[in-house]
CSV table of C-alpha atoms and ligand atoms in Angstrom, one decimal:
chain,number,residue,atom,x,y,z
A,225,MET,CA,0.0,-0.1,0.0
A,226,ALA,CA,1.1,3.7,-0.6
A,227,ARG,CA,1.8,5.8,2.1
A,228,PRO,CA,-1.4,6.8,3.9
A,229,ASP,CA,-2.6,10.3,3.4
A,230,PHE,CA,-2.8,11.0,7.0
A,231,ASP,CA,-1.4,9.5,10.3
A,232,VAL,CA,-4.6,10.7,12.3
A,233,CYS,CA,-7.8,11.6,11.2
A,234,ILE,CA,-10.2,12.9,13.5
A,235,ALA,CA,-14.2,12.7,13.2
A,236,GLY,CA,-15.5,16.0,14.8
A,237,GLY,CA,-14.1,19.5,15.0
A,238,GLY,CA,-15.7,20.3,18.6
A,239,MET,CA,-14.1,21.3,21.5
A,240,VAL,CA,-12.6,17.8,22.1
A,241,GLY,CA,-11.5,17.1,18.4
A,242,ALA,CA,-10.0,20.3,18.1
A,243,ALA,CA,-8.1,19.8,21.2
A,244,THR,CA,-7.1,16.3,20.2
A,245,ALA,CA,-5.5,17.8,17.0
A,246,LEU,CA,-3.6,20.5,18.5
A,247,ALA,CA,-2.3,18.1,21.2
A,248,LEU,CA,-1.1,16.0,18.4
A,249,ALA,CA,0.4,18.7,16.2
A,250,ASP,CA,4.0,19.4,16.0
A,251,HIS,CA,5.0,15.8,16.6
A,252,GLY,CA,6.1,14.9,12.8
A,253,LEU,CA,2.5,13.5,12.3
A,254,ARG,CA,-0.1,14.6,9.4
A,255,ILE,CA,-3.5,15.2,10.9
A,256,ALA,CA,-6.8,15.7,9.2
A,257,VAL,CA,-9.8,17.0,11.1
A,258,VAL,CA,-13.4,16.5,9.4
A,259,GLU,CA,-16.0,18.5,10.7
A,260,PRO,CA,-19.5,18.7,8.9
A,261,ARG,CA,-20.5,22.1,10.6
A,262,GLY,CA,-17.2,23.8,10.3
A,263,GLY,CA,-18.6,27.4,11.0
A,264,ALA,CA,-19.6,27.5,14.9
A,265,ARG,CA,-18.0,30.7,15.4
A,266,TRP,CA,-18.0,32.8,18.5
A,267,GLN,CA,-19.6,36.2,18.5
A,268,GLN,CA,-18.6,39.2,20.5
A,269,ASP,CA,-22.1,40.6,20.7
A,270,VAL,CA,-24.0,37.6,21.7
A,271,MET,CA,-23.2,35.7,24.7
A,272,ASP,CA,-23.4,31.8,24.0
A,273,GLU,CA,-26.0,30.2,26.1
A,274,ARG,CA,-23.7,27.0,26.0
A,275,VAL,CA,-21.1,27.5,28.4
A,276,SER,CA,-18.8,25.0,30.0
A,277,SER,CA,-17.2,25.2,33.6
A,278,ILE,CA,-13.5,24.6,32.9
A,279,THR,CA,-11.1,23.0,35.5
A,280,ILE,CA,-7.7,24.2,36.2
A,281,ALA,CA,-6.2,21.0,34.6
A,282,SER,CA,-8.2,21.8,31.4
A,283,TRP,CA,-6.9,25.5,31.8
A,284,ARG,CA,-3.4,24.3,31.9
A,285,LEU,CA,-4.2,22.2,28.5
A,286,LEU,CA,-5.6,25.6,26.8
A,287,VAL,CA,-2.5,27.4,27.8
A,288,ARG,CA,-0.2,24.8,26.5
A,289,LEU,CA,-2.0,24.4,23.3
A,290,GLY,CA,-1.9,28.3,22.9
A,291,ALA,CA,-5.6,28.9,22.8
A,292,TRP,CA,-5.8,30.6,26.0
A,293,ASP,CA,-4.6,34.2,25.2
A,294,PHE,CA,-7.2,34.1,22.5
A,295,ILE,CA,-9.8,33.2,25.2
A,296,GLN,CA,-8.9,35.6,27.9
A,297,ALA,CA,-8.5,38.5,25.6
A,298,ARG,CA,-12.4,38.1,24.9
A,299,ARG,CA,-14.5,36.4,27.6
A,300,ALA,CA,-13.4,34.1,30.7
A,301,SER,CA,-14.8,34.2,34.0
A,302,PRO,CA,-12.9,32.9,36.7
A,303,PHE,CA,-14.8,31.7,40.0
A,304,GLU,CA,-13.3,31.5,43.5
A,305,ALA,CA,-16.2,29.9,45.3
A,306,ILE,CA,-18.8,27.1,45.1
A,307,HIS,CA,-22.0,27.3,47.2
A,308,THR,CA,-24.2,24.2,46.9
A,309,TRP,CA,-27.0,23.5,49.1
A,310,ASP,CA,-30.6,21.6,49.6
A,311,ASP,CA,-33.5,22.2,51.9
A,312,ASP,CA,-31.4,20.6,54.7
A,313,GLY,CA,-27.9,21.5,54.3
A,314,ALA,CA,-25.3,23.5,52.5
A,315,VAL,CA,-21.4,23.5,51.8
A,316,ARG,CA,-19.4,26.4,50.7
A,317,PHE,CA,-16.1,25.7,48.8
A,318,ARG,CA,-13.5,28.4,48.7
A,319,ALA,CA,-10.4,28.4,46.6
A,320,ALA,CA,-8.6,30.5,49.3
A,321,ASP,CA,-9.1,27.7,51.8
A,322,ILE,CA,-6.6,25.6,49.8
A,323,GLY,CA,-4.4,28.5,49.0
A,324,GLU,CA,-5.5,29.0,45.4
A,325,PRO,CA,-6.7,31.9,43.6
A,326,ARG,CA,-9.4,30.0,41.9
A,327,LEU,CA,-11.4,26.8,41.4
A,328,GLY,CA,-11.8,27.1,37.6
A,329,TRP,CA,-13.3,29.1,34.8
A,330,ILE,CA,-16.6,29.6,33.0
A,331,ILE,CA,-16.3,29.9,29.0
A,332,GLU,CA,-18.7,29.9,26.2
A,333,ASN,CA,-18.5,26.6,24.5
A,334,SER,CA,-18.2,28.6,20.9
A,335,LEU,CA,-15.2,30.7,22.2
A,336,LEU,CA,-13.6,27.6,23.3
A,337,GLN,CA,-14.0,25.9,20.3
A,338,THR,CA,-13.2,29.1,18.1
A,339,ALA,CA,-9.9,29.6,20.0
A,340,LEU,CA,-8.7,26.0,19.5
A,341,LEU,CA,-9.7,26.1,15.7
A,342,GLU,CA,-7.7,29.5,15.4
A,343,GLN,CA,-4.6,27.7,16.6
A,344,LEU,CA,-5.4,24.7,14.1
A,345,GLN,CA,-5.2,27.2,11.1
A,346,LEU,CA,-1.4,27.8,12.2
A,347,ARG,CA,-0.3,24.6,12.1
A,348,ASP,CA,1.2,23.1,8.9
A,349,ASP,CA,0.6,19.6,9.8
A,350,VAL,CA,-3.1,19.8,10.1
A,351,GLU,CA,-5.6,20.0,7.5
A,352,MET,CA,-9.2,21.2,8.0
A,353,LEU,CA,-11.6,19.1,6.1
A,354,ALA,CA,-14.7,21.2,6.7
A,355,GLY,CA,-18.3,20.6,5.4
A,356,ALA,CA,-18.4,17.0,5.5
A,357,ALA,CA,-19.1,14.0,8.0
A,358,ILE,CA,-17.4,10.7,8.1
A,359,ALA,CA,-19.7,8.5,5.8
A,360,GLY,CA,-17.7,5.0,6.4
A,361,TRP,CA,-14.4,3.3,5.9
A,362,THR,CA,-12.9,0.0,4.5
A,363,ARG,CA,-9.7,-1.7,6.2
A,364,GLU,CA,-6.5,-1.8,4.4
A,365,ALA,CA,-3.4,-3.4,5.3
A,366,ASP,CA,-1.9,-0.5,7.2
A,367,GLY,CA,-4.7,1.9,7.3
A,368,LEU,CA,-8.4,3.0,6.8
A,369,ARG,CA,-9.7,4.0,3.5
A,370,VAL,CA,-12.3,6.5,4.7
A,371,ARG,CA,-15.1,8.0,2.9
A,372,LEU,CA,-16.5,11.5,3.5
A,373,SER,CA,-20.1,12.6,3.0
A,374,ASP,CA,-19.2,14.8,0.1
A,375,GLY,CA,-17.4,12.1,-1.8
A,376,ARG,CA,-13.8,12.9,-0.7
A,377,ARG,CA,-11.6,9.9,0.3
A,378,LEU,CA,-8.7,9.8,2.5
A,379,VAL,CA,-6.3,6.9,4.0
A,380,SER,CA,-5.2,7.4,7.6
A,381,ARG,CA,-3.6,4.9,10.0
A,382,LEU,CA,-5.8,6.1,12.7
A,383,LEU,CA,-9.5,7.5,13.1
A,384,VAL,CA,-10.3,9.2,16.0
A,385,ALA,CA,-14.0,9.5,16.9
A,386,ALA,CA,-14.6,13.0,18.5
A,387,ASP,CA,-18.2,13.1,17.0
A,388,GLY,CA,-20.1,13.6,20.0
A,389,GLY,CA,-22.6,11.5,22.0
A,390,ARG,CA,-24.6,10.0,19.0
A,391,SER,CA,-21.1,9.1,17.4
A,392,ALA,CA,-21.4,7.6,13.8
A,393,VAL,CA,-17.8,6.6,13.9
A,394,ARG,CA,-18.6,4.5,17.4
A,395,GLU,CA,-21.6,2.9,16.0
A,396,GLN,CA,-20.0,1.8,12.7
A,397,ALA,CA,-17.0,0.4,14.5
A,398,GLY,CA,-19.8,-1.9,16.5
A,399,ILE,CA,-18.8,-0.5,19.7
A,400,GLU,CA,-21.6,-0.8,22.2
A,401,VAL,CA,-22.7,1.8,24.7
A,402,ARG,CA,-24.5,1.3,27.8
A,403,GLU,CA,-27.1,4.2,28.2
A,404,HIS,CA,-29.8,5.6,30.1
A,405,ALA,CA,-31.9,8.7,30.3
A,406,TYR,CA,-31.8,10.4,33.4
A,407,GLY,CA,-35.4,11.4,32.8
A,408,GLN,CA,-34.4,15.1,33.1
A,409,GLN,CA,-33.9,18.0,30.7
A,410,GLY,CA,-31.1,20.5,31.0
A,411,ILE,CA,-32.6,24.0,30.5
A,412,VAL,CA,-30.0,26.6,29.6
A,413,ALA,CA,-30.1,30.3,29.3
A,414,THR,CA,-28.1,33.6,30.3
A,415,VAL,CA,-29.8,35.5,33.4
A,416,THR,CA,-29.4,39.1,34.7
A,417,THR,CA,-30.0,39.2,38.2
A,418,GLU,CA,-30.6,42.3,40.5
A,419,GLN,CA,-27.2,41.3,42.8
A,420,GLY,CA,-23.7,40.6,41.4
A,421,HIS,CA,-22.6,37.0,41.4
A,422,GLY,CA,-19.3,37.8,43.2
A,423,GLY,CA,-17.4,35.1,41.3
A,424,ILE,CA,-19.3,32.2,43.0
A,425,ALA,CA,-20.7,29.2,41.2
A,426,ARG,CA,-24.0,28.5,42.9
A,427,GLN,CA,-26.1,25.2,42.8
A,428,ARG,CA,-29.3,24.4,44.5
A,429,PHE,CA,-30.3,20.7,44.8
A,430,LEU,CA,-34.3,20.6,44.2
A,431,ALA,CA,-36.3,17.3,44.2
A,432,SER,CA,-36.8,18.0,40.5
A,433,GLY,CA,-32.9,18.0,39.9
A,434,PRO,CA,-30.2,20.6,40.3
A,435,LEU,CA,-30.5,24.2,39.6
A,436,ALA,CA,-27.1,25.9,38.8
A,437,LEU,CA,-26.1,29.7,38.1
A,438,LEU,CA,-22.6,29.9,37.0
A,439,PRO,CA,-20.7,33.5,36.9
A,440,LEU,CA,-20.3,35.2,33.6
A,441,ALA,CA,-17.7,37.7,32.7
A,442,ASP,CA,-20.3,40.4,32.0
A,443,GLY,CA,-21.9,40.1,35.2
A,444,ARG,CA,-24.6,37.9,34.3
A,445,THR,CA,-25.0,34.2,35.1
A,446,SER,CA,-25.6,31.0,33.0
A,447,LEU,CA,-28.4,29.0,34.0
A,448,VAL,CA,-28.0,25.2,33.9
A,449,TRP,CA,-31.5,24.0,35.3
A,450,SER,CA,-31.7,20.0,35.3
A,451,ALA,CA,-35.3,19.4,35.9
A,452,ASP,CA,-37.4,16.2,35.7
A,453,ASP,CA,-39.3,16.0,32.2
A,454,GLY,CA,-42.6,17.0,33.8
A,455,THR,CA,-41.2,20.0,35.6
A,456,ALA,CA,-39.0,20.8,32.4
A,457,ARG,CA,-41.8,20.9,30.1
A,458,ALA,CA,-43.9,23.2,32.7
A,459,LEU,CA,-41.0,25.6,32.9
A,460,LEU,CA,-40.3,25.8,29.1
A,461,ALA,CA,-44.1,26.4,28.4
A,462,MET,CA,-44.0,29.5,30.7
A,463,GLY,CA,-43.8,33.1,29.6
A,464,ASP,CA,-40.6,34.9,30.4
A,465,ALA,CA,-42.0,36.9,33.6
A,466,ALA,CA,-43.4,33.5,35.2
A,467,PHE,CA,-40.1,31.9,34.2
A,468,ALA,CA,-38.1,34.6,35.9
A,469,GLU,CA,-40.2,34.3,39.1
A,470,ALA,CA,-40.0,30.5,39.4
A,471,LEU,CA,-36.2,30.7,38.8
A,472,ALA,CA,-35.8,33.5,41.6
A,473,ASP,CA,-37.9,31.2,43.8
A,474,GLY,CA,-35.8,27.9,42.8
A,475,ILE,CA,-32.6,29.7,43.5
A,476,GLU,CA,-34.2,31.1,46.8
A,477,ARG,CA,-33.5,34.8,45.5
A,478,VAL,CA,-29.9,34.7,46.8
A,479,LEU,CA,-29.1,37.2,43.9
A,480,GLY,CA,-32.0,39.0,44.4
A,481,ALA,CA,-34.7,39.5,41.7
A,482,VAL,CA,-34.5,37.8,38.2
A,483,LEU,CA,-34.5,40.7,36.1
A,484,SER,CA,-34.3,39.1,32.5
A,485,VAL,CA,-33.8,35.7,30.9
A,486,THR,CA,-32.7,35.1,27.2
A,487,PRO,CA,-34.8,32.6,25.3
A,488,ARG,CA,-34.6,28.9,27.0
A,489,LEU,CA,-32.8,25.9,25.2
A,490,ALA,CA,-33.4,22.5,26.4
A,491,PHE,CA,-31.2,19.3,26.1
A,492,PRO,CA,-32.5,15.8,27.2
A,493,LEU,CA,-29.9,14.3,29.7
A,494,GLN,CA,-28.7,10.8,29.1
A,495,SER,CA,-25.8,8.7,30.6
A,496,ARG,CA,-23.6,6.8,27.9
A,497,LEU,CA,-20.7,4.7,28.3
A,498,ALA,CA,-18.8,3.2,25.3
A,499,GLN,CA,-18.0,-0.3,26.4
A,500,ARG,CA,-14.6,-0.2,24.5
A,501,TYR,CA,-12.6,3.0,23.8
A,502,ILE,CA,-11.0,1.6,21.0
A,503,GLY,CA,-11.4,-0.7,17.8
A,504,GLU,CA,-9.3,-1.9,15.1
A,505,ARG,CA,-7.3,1.5,14.4
A,506,ILE,CA,-10.0,3.4,16.0
A,507,ALA,CA,-10.1,5.3,19.3
A,508,LEU,CA,-12.9,7.2,21.1
A,509,VAL,CA,-12.7,10.4,23.0
A,510,GLY,CA,-15.1,12.9,24.5
A,511,ASP,CA,-18.8,12.5,24.4
A,512,ALA,CA,-18.4,9.8,21.7
A,513,ALA,CA,-16.9,7.7,24.7
A,514,HIS,CA,-18.9,9.0,27.6
A,515,VAL,CA,-21.7,11.3,28.3
A,516,ILE,CA,-22.2,12.3,32.1
A,517,HIS,CA,-24.9,14.3,34.1
A,518,PRO,CA,-24.0,18.0,33.9
A,519,LEU,CA,-24.5,18.6,37.7
A,520,ALA,CA,-20.7,18.9,38.7
A,521,GLY,CA,-19.7,20.4,35.1
A,522,GLN,CA,-17.2,17.6,34.2
A,523,GLY,CA,-18.2,16.4,30.8
A,524,VAL,CA,-15.8,18.4,28.3
A,525,ASN,CA,-13.0,18.4,31.0
A,526,LEU,CA,-13.0,14.5,30.8
A,527,GLY,CA,-13.1,14.7,27.0
A,528,LEU,CA,-10.0,17.1,27.3
A,529,LEU,CA,-8.1,14.7,29.5
A,530,ASP,CA,-8.9,11.9,27.1
A,531,ALA,CA,-7.5,14.2,24.1
A,532,ALA,CA,-4.4,14.8,26.0
A,533,ALA,CA,-3.9,11.3,27.1
A,534,LEU,CA,-4.6,10.0,23.7
A,535,ALA,CA,-1.9,12.4,22.2
A,536,GLU,CA,0.5,11.7,24.8
A,537,THR,CA,0.1,7.8,24.3
A,538,VAL,CA,0.3,8.1,20.3
A,539,CYS,CA,3.3,10.6,20.5
A,540,ARG,CA,5.0,8.3,22.6
A,541,GLY,CA,4.2,5.3,20.6
A,542,VAL,CA,5.7,6.7,17.5
A,543,ALA,CA,8.8,8.0,19.1
A,544,GLY,CA,11.8,5.8,17.8
A,545,ALA,CA,12.8,4.4,14.6
A,546,GLY,CA,10.6,2.1,12.6
A,547,ARG,CA,7.6,2.8,14.9
A,548,ARG,CA,5.5,5.2,12.9
A,549,ASP,CA,2.2,3.6,13.2
A,550,PRO,CA,-0.1,5.4,15.7
A,551,GLY,CA,-2.9,2.9,15.0
A,552,ARG,CA,-1.2,-0.1,16.5
A,553,ALA,CA,-3.3,-1.9,18.7
A,554,SER,CA,-0.7,-1.8,21.5
A,555,VAL,CA,-0.6,2.1,21.4
A,556,LEU,CA,-4.2,2.1,21.5
A,557,ARG,CA,-4.8,-0.5,24.6
A,558,ARG,CA,-2.4,2.0,26.5
A,559,TYR,CA,-4.9,5.0,26.1
A,560,GLU,CA,-8.0,2.8,26.7
A,561,ARG,CA,-6.4,1.6,30.1
A,562,TRP,CA,-5.5,5.1,31.1
A,563,ARG,CA,-8.7,6.9,30.4
A,564,ARG,CA,-11.8,4.3,30.8
A,565,GLY,CA,-11.5,3.4,34.4
A,566,ASP,CA,-11.3,7.0,35.4
A,567,ASN,CA,-14.1,8.1,33.1
A,568,ARG,CA,-16.2,5.4,34.7
A,569,ARG,CA,-15.6,6.2,38.0
A,570,MET,CA,-16.8,9.9,37.4
A,571,GLN,CA,-19.8,8.5,35.7
A,572,PHE,CA,-20.6,6.3,38.6
A,573,ALA,CA,-20.1,9.3,41.0
A,574,MET,CA,-22.6,11.5,38.7
A,575,ASP,CA,-25.1,8.8,38.9
A,576,GLY,CA,-24.8,8.3,42.5
A,577,PHE,CA,-25.3,12.3,42.9
A,578,HIS,CA,-28.1,12.1,40.9
A,579,TRP,CA,-29.7,9.2,42.7
A,580,LEU,CA,-29.1,10.7,46.1
A,581,PHE,CA,-30.4,14.3,45.4
A,582,ALA,CA,-33.1,14.0,42.9
A,583,ASN,CA,-35.9,12.9,45.1
A,584,ASP,CA,-37.8,13.7,48.4
A,585,ASP,CA,-37.1,10.3,50.0
A,586,PRO,CA,-36.5,10.8,53.7
A,587,ILE,CA,-33.7,8.4,54.0
A,588,ARG,CA,-31.9,10.1,51.3
A,589,ARG,CA,-32.6,13.3,52.6
A,590,ARG,CA,-31.0,12.3,56.1
A,591,ALA,CA,-28.0,11.0,54.2
A,592,ARG,CA,-27.6,14.2,52.2
A,593,ASN,CA,-28.0,16.3,55.3
A,594,LEU,CA,-25.3,14.2,56.9
A,595,GLY,CA,-23.0,14.5,53.9
A,596,PHE,CA,-23.3,18.2,53.7
A,597,GLN,CA,-22.7,18.5,57.5
A,598,LEU,CA,-19.5,16.2,57.6
A,599,THR,CA,-18.2,17.8,54.3
A,600,ASP,CA,-18.6,21.6,55.6
A,601,ARG,CA,-17.0,20.9,58.8
A,602,CYS,CA,-14.0,18.9,57.6
A,603,PRO,CA,-11.5,20.9,55.9
A,604,PRO,CA,-9.7,17.8,54.5
A,605,ALA,CA,-12.8,16.4,52.9
A,606,LYS,CA,-13.5,19.9,51.5
A,607,ALA,CA,-10.1,20.0,50.0
A,608,TYR,CA,-10.4,16.5,48.7
A,609,PHE,CA,-13.7,17.6,46.7
A,610,MET,CA,-12.2,21.0,45.6
A,611,ARG,CA,-9.2,19.3,44.2
A,612,HIS,CA,-11.4,16.8,42.3
A,613,ALA,CA,-13.6,19.7,40.9
A,614,MET,CA,-10.2,21.4,39.7
A,615,GLY,CA,-9.4,18.1,37.7
A,616,LEU,CA,-6.2,17.7,40.0
A,617,ARG,CA,-6.8,14.1,40.9
A,618,GLY,CA,-5.8,10.8,39.0
A,619,GLU,CA,-2.8,10.3,36.5
A,620,LEU,CA,-2.7,13.7,34.6
A,621,PRO,CA,-1.4,13.9,31.1
A,622,ALA,CA,2.0,15.8,31.0
A,623,LEU,CA,0.0,18.7,29.2
A,624,MET,CA,-2.2,19.1,32.2
A,625,ARG,CA,0.6,19.1,35.0
A,626,GLU,CA,2.3,22.0,36.7
A,627,PRO,CA,3.7,24.4,36.0
A,628,VAL,CA,2.0,26.6,33.7
A,629,SER,CA,2.9,30.3,33.2
A,630,ALA,CA,0.2,32.4,31.8
A,631,GLU,CA,-1.0,35.7,32.6
A,632,CYS,CA,-4.3,35.3,34.2
B,774,FAD,C1,-27.0,21.3,29.7
B,774,FAD,C2,-25.6,20.9,29.6
B,774,FAD,C3,-24.4,21.7,30.3
B,774,FAD,C4,-23.0,21.1,30.2
B,774,FAD,N1,-22.1,21.9,31.3
B,774,FAD,C5,-20.8,21.5,31.1
B,774,FAD,C6,-20.0,22.0,32.0
B,774,FAD,O1,-20.1,23.0,32.7
B,774,FAD,N2,-18.5,21.6,32.0
B,774,FAD,C7,-18.4,20.6,31.2
B,774,FAD,O2,-17.0,20.2,31.3
B,774,FAD,N3,-19.1,19.7,30.5
B,774,FAD,C8,-20.5,20.3,30.3
B,774,FAD,N4,-21.5,19.6,29.6
B,774,FAD,C9,-20.8,18.5,28.6
B,774,FAD,C10,-20.1,19.3,27.6
B,774,FAD,O3,-21.2,20.2,26.9
B,774,FAD,C11,-20.1,18.1,26.5
B,774,FAD,O4,-19.2,17.1,27.2
B,774,FAD,C12,-19.2,18.6,25.3
B,774,FAD,O5,-19.8,19.5,24.5
B,774,FAD,C13,-18.6,17.2,24.7
B,774,FAD,O6,-17.8,17.9,23.3
B,774,FAD,P1,-17.3,16.9,22.3
B,774,FAD,O7,-16.4,17.6,21.5
B,774,FAD,O8,-16.8,15.5,22.7
B,774,FAD,O9,-18.7,16.5,21.3
B,774,FAD,P2,-19.7,17.6,20.6
B,774,FAD,O10,-19.6,18.9,21.3
B,774,FAD,O11,-20.9,16.9,20.5
B,774,FAD,O12,-18.7,17.9,19.4
B,774,FAD,C14,-18.9,16.7,18.2
B,774,FAD,C15,-18.5,17.4,16.9
B,774,FAD,O13,-18.5,16.4,15.9
B,774,FAD,C16,-19.0,16.7,14.7
B,774,FAD,N5,-19.6,15.4,14.0
B,774,FAD,C17,-20.9,14.9,14.3
B,774,FAD,N6,-20.9,13.8,13.4
B,774,FAD,C18,-19.9,13.7,12.7
B,774,FAD,C19,-19.3,12.7,11.7
B,774,FAD,N7,-20.3,11.6,11.4
B,774,FAD,N8,-18.1,13.1,11.1
B,774,FAD,C20,-17.7,14.0,11.4
B,774,FAD,N9,-17.9,15.1,12.6
B,774,FAD,C21,-19.0,14.9,13.0
B,774,FAD,C22,-20.0,17.7,15.2
B,774,FAD,O14,-20.6,18.5,14.0
B,774,FAD,C23,-19.4,18.4,16.4
B,774,FAD,O15,-18.7,19.5,16.0
B,774,FAD,C24,-22.6,20.2,29.6
B,774,FAD,C25,-23.7,19.4,28.9
B,774,FAD,C26,-25.0,19.9,28.8
B,774,FAD,C27,-26.0,19.1,27.9
C-alpha cells in the first residue's frame, strides 16, 4: 500500500476533536480534522447560551495548546467559590481555603472551540476538511480508507471518533454503549439578576433536579437547570415573567430578583458509556466515549483529558525508529487503560449524586444532610472535593500538569 495520506484522521472539530488535533500537532504526524458544521464561530456581541465550567487541569491544557490568550482576550470568568445547598444543608467551597486563587473558569463553548480552531489554522501539519462528515470506511493493510459525505476519500492509520454522544464512528465500529436517560432536561439560558454574582458558582439541589447559576464575565449568570421531564415541560411552557419568578424562587433569591432571561434551550440528559474505547485503528474521545450528567460540570473536562492522554500515548508510541504507526493496537490499548477507568468512576459518582439528590425520600434526605454537614465541617474532605472539581486528581497527562506560566 502507498503511504497513507494521514497518520491521524479526527472525526469532529468540536471542543474535544480540535483539542486532540492540537495536542497531536508538531510531532511529525499528518493530521486531518473532518467537521461537518465547520462554522460554529464565537460572536462578541452575543453571549453563547452553552457554556462550560473548565477545571484548572483543562485551563493548563488550553494554555499549553496556545488557545488561552485568545480566550482571555475576549471573555472568560474565573470563579473563586462554589456554594451548594438543598433544603436540609449547605457546603461552601472556597479556593482561598486551599491556597488557590480560583477553582476554575466559565467559558462559552463557541469561544473555546473557536480559540482551538484558530490555533489549528496556524499548524502546517493539520488539514481542516470542513463541510463533510465521516460516511464510512474500509480496512486496508496499514490504514483505513475513509469516505467523507461529500465524496472525498482519504487513507489514515488512525481514526479518532470525537463526533459527540451520538457518534456515527462508534456505531459503525460496532462498539456498544451502555446508556440510560436521566428523565431530566437541562434548561440553559443567560440570566440577569438584581445582585452581582461575586465570582461564585451556585447550585441548589431541588427534588426535581439541580439548578445552577454560573458566573459570567459580563456580570450575568449562566443557568443550567436540570429538571425532571414534567417540571421541564412546565418551565419551558411559561412566559418570560413567570419563568423569571420560578427561577428566582428556585434559587431562593440569593441574587435578588431575576430581571431578565434569554430564550431557553433544553437538552435531554442521558448517561452513555462506550463499552470499549478502541477498535481496530479506532479510538474514541469525549462524548463519543462517555456522556455524563452535567451536575458537576465535568463532561468536556473529561473529554479534554482524553484528548491529552491519547495524544501523549500516540506521540510516545511513534517516537523512535521504525515505529511510525499511531494506529497500532498496543498504543491504543495503553490509551484505553489510562482513560476508561477514570471516566467510569466519574460517571458512577455522577449517577450516585443524581440518585441521592433528585427526590424527596426521607432516608436519602438524611444521608444528604449528613454528607453536607460532614463535608462542611471537615477541611480535608472539602480540600479533597475541591481538588476533584479542579481536575487535579488521578493520573494527569503531561500537558495538564504543573507548572504553567500564563497571565491570568
Ligand atoms: C446542559 C449541559 C451543560 C453542560 N455543562 C458542562 C460544563 O459546565 N462543563 C463540562 O465540562 N461539560 C459540560 N457539559 C458537557 C459538554 O457540553 C460535552 O461534554 C461536550 O460538548 C462534548 O464535546 P465533544 O467535542 O466531545 O462533542 P460535541 O460537542 O458533540 O462535538 C462533536 C462534533 O462532531 C461533529 N460530528 C458529528 N458527526 C460527525 C461525523 N459523522 N463526522 C465528523 N464529525 C461529526 C459535530 O459537528 C461536532 O462539531 C454540559 C452538557 C449539557 C447538556
